[in-house]
Short mmCIF file of C-alpha atoms in Angstrom, two decimals:
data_model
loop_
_atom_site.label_atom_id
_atom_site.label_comp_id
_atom_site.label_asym_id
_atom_site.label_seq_id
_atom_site.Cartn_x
_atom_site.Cartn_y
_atom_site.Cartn_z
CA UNK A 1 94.06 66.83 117.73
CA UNK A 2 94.68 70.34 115.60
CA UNK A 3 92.43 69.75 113.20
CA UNK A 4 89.01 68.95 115.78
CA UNK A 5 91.07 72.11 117.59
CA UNK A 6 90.84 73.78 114.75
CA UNK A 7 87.28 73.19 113.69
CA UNK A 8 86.36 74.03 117.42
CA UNK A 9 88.07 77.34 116.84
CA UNK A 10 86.15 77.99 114.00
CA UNK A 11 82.82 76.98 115.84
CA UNK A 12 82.79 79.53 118.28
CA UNK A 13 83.39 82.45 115.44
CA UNK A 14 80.87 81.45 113.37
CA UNK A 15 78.73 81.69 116.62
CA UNK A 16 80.31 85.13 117.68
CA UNK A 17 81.79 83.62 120.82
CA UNK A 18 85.08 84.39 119.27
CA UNK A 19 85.37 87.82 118.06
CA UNK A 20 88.37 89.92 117.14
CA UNK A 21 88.49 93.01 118.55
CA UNK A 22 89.42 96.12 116.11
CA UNK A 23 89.52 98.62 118.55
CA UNK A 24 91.59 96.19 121.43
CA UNK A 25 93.25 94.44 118.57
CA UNK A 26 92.99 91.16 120.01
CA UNK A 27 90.53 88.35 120.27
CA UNK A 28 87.89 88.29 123.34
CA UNK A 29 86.01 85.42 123.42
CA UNK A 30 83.48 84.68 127.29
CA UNK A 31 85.34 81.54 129.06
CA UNK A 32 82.33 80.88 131.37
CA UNK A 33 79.70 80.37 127.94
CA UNK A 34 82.93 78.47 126.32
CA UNK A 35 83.79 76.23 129.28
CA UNK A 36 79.77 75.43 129.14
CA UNK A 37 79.78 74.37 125.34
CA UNK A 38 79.57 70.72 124.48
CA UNK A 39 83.00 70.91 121.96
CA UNK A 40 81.81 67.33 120.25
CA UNK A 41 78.46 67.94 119.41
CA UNK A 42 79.32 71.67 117.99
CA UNK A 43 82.23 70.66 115.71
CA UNK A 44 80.06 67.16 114.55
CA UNK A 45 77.65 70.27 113.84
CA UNK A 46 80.37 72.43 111.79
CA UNK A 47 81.57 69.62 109.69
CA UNK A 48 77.96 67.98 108.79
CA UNK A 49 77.49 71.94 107.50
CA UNK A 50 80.87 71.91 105.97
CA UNK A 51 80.70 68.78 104.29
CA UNK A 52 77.15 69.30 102.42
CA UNK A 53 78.95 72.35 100.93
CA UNK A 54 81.02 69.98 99.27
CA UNK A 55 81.11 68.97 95.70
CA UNK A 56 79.01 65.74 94.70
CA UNK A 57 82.34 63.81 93.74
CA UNK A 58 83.85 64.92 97.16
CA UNK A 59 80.69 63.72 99.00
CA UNK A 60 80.92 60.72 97.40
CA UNK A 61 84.35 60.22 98.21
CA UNK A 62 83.74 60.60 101.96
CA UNK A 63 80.46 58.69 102.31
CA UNK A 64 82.45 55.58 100.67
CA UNK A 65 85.56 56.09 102.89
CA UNK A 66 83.16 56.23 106.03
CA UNK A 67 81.37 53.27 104.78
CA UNK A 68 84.82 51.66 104.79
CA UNK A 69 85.91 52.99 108.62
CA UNK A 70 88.44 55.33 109.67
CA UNK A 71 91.03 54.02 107.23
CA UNK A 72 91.47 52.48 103.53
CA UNK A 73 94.07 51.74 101.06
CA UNK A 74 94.42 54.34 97.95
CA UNK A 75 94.37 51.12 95.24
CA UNK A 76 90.24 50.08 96.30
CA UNK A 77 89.60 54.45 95.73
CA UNK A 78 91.34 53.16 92.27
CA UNK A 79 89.16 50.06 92.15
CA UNK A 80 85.94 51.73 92.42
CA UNK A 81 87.16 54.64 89.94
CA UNK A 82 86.85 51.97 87.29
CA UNK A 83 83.16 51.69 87.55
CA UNK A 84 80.54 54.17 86.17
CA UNK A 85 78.42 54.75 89.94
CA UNK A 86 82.00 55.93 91.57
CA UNK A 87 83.83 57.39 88.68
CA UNK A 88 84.39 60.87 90.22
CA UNK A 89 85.86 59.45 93.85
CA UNK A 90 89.56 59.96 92.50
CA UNK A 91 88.88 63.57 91.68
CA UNK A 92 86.71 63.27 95.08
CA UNK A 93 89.90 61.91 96.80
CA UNK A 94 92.12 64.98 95.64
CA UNK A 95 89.48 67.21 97.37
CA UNK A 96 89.55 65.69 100.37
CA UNK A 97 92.63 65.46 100.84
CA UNK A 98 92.79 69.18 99.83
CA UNK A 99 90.11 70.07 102.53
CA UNK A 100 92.42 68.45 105.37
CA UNK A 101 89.21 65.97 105.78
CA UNK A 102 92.02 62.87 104.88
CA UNK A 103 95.40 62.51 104.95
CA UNK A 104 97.33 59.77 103.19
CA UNK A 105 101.10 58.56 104.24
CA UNK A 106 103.95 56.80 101.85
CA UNK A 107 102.23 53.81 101.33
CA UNK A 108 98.86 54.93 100.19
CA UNK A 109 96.65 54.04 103.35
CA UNK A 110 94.38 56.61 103.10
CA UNK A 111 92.94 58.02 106.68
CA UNK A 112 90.20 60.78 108.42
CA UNK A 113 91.81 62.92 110.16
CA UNK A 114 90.07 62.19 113.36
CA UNK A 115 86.76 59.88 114.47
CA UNK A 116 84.26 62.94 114.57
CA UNK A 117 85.15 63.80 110.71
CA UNK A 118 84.60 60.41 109.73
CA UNK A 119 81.70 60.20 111.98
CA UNK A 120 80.40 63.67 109.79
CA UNK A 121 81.05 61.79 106.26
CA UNK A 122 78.66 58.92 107.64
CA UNK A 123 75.92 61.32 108.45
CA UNK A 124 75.96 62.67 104.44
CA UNK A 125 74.21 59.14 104.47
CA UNK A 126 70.63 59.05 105.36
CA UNK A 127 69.96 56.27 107.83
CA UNK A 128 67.03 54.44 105.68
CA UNK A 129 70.08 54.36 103.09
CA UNK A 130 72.57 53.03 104.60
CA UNK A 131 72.33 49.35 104.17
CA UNK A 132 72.07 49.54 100.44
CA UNK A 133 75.27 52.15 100.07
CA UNK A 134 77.28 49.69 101.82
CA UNK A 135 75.55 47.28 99.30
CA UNK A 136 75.65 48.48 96.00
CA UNK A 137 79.35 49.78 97.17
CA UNK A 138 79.96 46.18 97.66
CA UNK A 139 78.34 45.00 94.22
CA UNK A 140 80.47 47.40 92.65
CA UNK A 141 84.06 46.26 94.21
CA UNK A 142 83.09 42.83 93.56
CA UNK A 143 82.32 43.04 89.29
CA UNK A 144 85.46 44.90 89.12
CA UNK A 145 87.25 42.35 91.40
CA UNK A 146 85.28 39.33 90.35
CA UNK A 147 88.48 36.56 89.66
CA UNK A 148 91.62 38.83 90.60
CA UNK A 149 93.68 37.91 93.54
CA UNK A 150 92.73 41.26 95.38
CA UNK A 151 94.35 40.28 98.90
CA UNK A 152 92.74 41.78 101.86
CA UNK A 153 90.51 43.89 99.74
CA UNK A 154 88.10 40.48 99.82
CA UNK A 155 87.54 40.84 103.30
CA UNK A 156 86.33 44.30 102.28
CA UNK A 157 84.71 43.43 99.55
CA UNK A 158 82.79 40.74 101.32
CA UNK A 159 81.59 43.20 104.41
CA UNK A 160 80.11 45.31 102.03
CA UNK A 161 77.84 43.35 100.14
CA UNK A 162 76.93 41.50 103.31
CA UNK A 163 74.92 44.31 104.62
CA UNK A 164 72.25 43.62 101.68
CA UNK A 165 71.19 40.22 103.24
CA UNK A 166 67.85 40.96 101.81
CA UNK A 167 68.54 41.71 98.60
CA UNK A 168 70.89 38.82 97.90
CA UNK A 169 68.62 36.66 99.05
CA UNK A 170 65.82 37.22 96.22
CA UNK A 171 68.47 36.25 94.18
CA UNK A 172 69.81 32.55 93.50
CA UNK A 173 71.89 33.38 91.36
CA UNK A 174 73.18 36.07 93.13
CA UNK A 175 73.51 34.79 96.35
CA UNK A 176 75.55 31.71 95.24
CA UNK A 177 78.15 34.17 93.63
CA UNK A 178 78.31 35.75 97.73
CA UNK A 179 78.43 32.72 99.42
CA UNK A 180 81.17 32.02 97.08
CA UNK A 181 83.06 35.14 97.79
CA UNK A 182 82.23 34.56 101.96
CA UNK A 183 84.04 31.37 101.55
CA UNK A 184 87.31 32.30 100.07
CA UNK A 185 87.23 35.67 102.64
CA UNK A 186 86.46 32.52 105.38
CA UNK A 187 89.33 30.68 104.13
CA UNK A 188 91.81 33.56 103.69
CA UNK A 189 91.18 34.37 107.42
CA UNK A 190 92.22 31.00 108.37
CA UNK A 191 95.03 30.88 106.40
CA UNK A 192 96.06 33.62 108.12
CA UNK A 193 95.06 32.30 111.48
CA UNK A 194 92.25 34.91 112.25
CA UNK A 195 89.73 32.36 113.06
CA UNK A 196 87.43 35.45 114.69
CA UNK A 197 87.08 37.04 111.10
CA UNK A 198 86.50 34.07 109.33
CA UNK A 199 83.73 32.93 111.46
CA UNK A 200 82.31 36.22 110.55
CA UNK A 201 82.11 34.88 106.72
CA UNK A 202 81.61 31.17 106.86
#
């Protein structure tokens, strides 16, 4: 992959073990120290430091997209614009894409570039916090979606707000309004003959 080649690259010369020679004018880099280097662990290392650099709305942008997996389509970014929490992730999006962190084809599926970037964006999330991103990401998505025919977005939707089981439950009125939205992401899977994802939601 050029761009976890790439970030490699720059690993070693932030580390020195890639310097440019004036003097030879070339680059002279030790191949016994490289060849002994773990290459995933130091780029996973670069990028964590890369991405805290980043702006806020940026950050944003890629702790939702990890959140979501390795890919997502541009119109739920659009969604989520529409609420006041995630108002920045369009301008996040722009810088992402900018950065070479996501790409995004003809169709508007955006995508990380490769596993270990998304894997990165997931660590801007502390662990204790996880649950309730995916939640309140969830809770979000579903007052803008609440009664629109969203397609496949409801499986999303759903997946989301299913990771804050124990909020949901303290509330009845609340957790009627899921089950609700489980049922018709159930149902859609079975229309569409997925019976492995619906079980997931009924």
């Amino acid at each position: 992959n050029p761009f976890f080649l790439l970030e490699f690259m720059q690993s070693l010369k932030s580390r020195d073990l890639l310097q440019y020679n004036s003097h030879q004018k070339r680059w002279v880099w030790n191949e016994d120290i490289i060849r002994a280097e773990d290459i995933t662990d130091n780029v996973l290392h670069l990028l964590s430091s890369k991405m805290n650099g980043l702006t806020g709305d940026v950050q944003t942008l890629l702790k939702v997209m990890a959140c979501f997996g390795s890919s997502t389509n541009e119109s739920v970014i659009g969604y989520l614009s529409e609420s006041a929490k995630y108002a920045g992730v369009r301008n996040g999006l722009e810088g992402a894409l900018s950065d070479g962190f996501i790409v995004k084809d003809g169709e508007g599926c955006l995508q990380f570039v490769h596993d270990k970037v998304r894997e990165a964006a997931y660590n801007l999330i502390p662990d204790s916090d996880k649950k309730q991103f995916h939640y309140h990401l969830g809770k979000s998505l579903y007052s803008f979606c609440d009664g629109k025919d969203v397609g496949d977005t409801i499986f999303l939707i759903a997946s989301q707000i299913n990771h804050g089981k124990e909020w949901i439950l303290g509330d009845k009125d609340l957790s009627i309004a899921i089950a609700e939205l489980n049922m018709k992401a159930g149902e859609k899977a079975l229309d569409g003959c997925d019976h492995k994802t619906a079980y997931s939601y009924l």
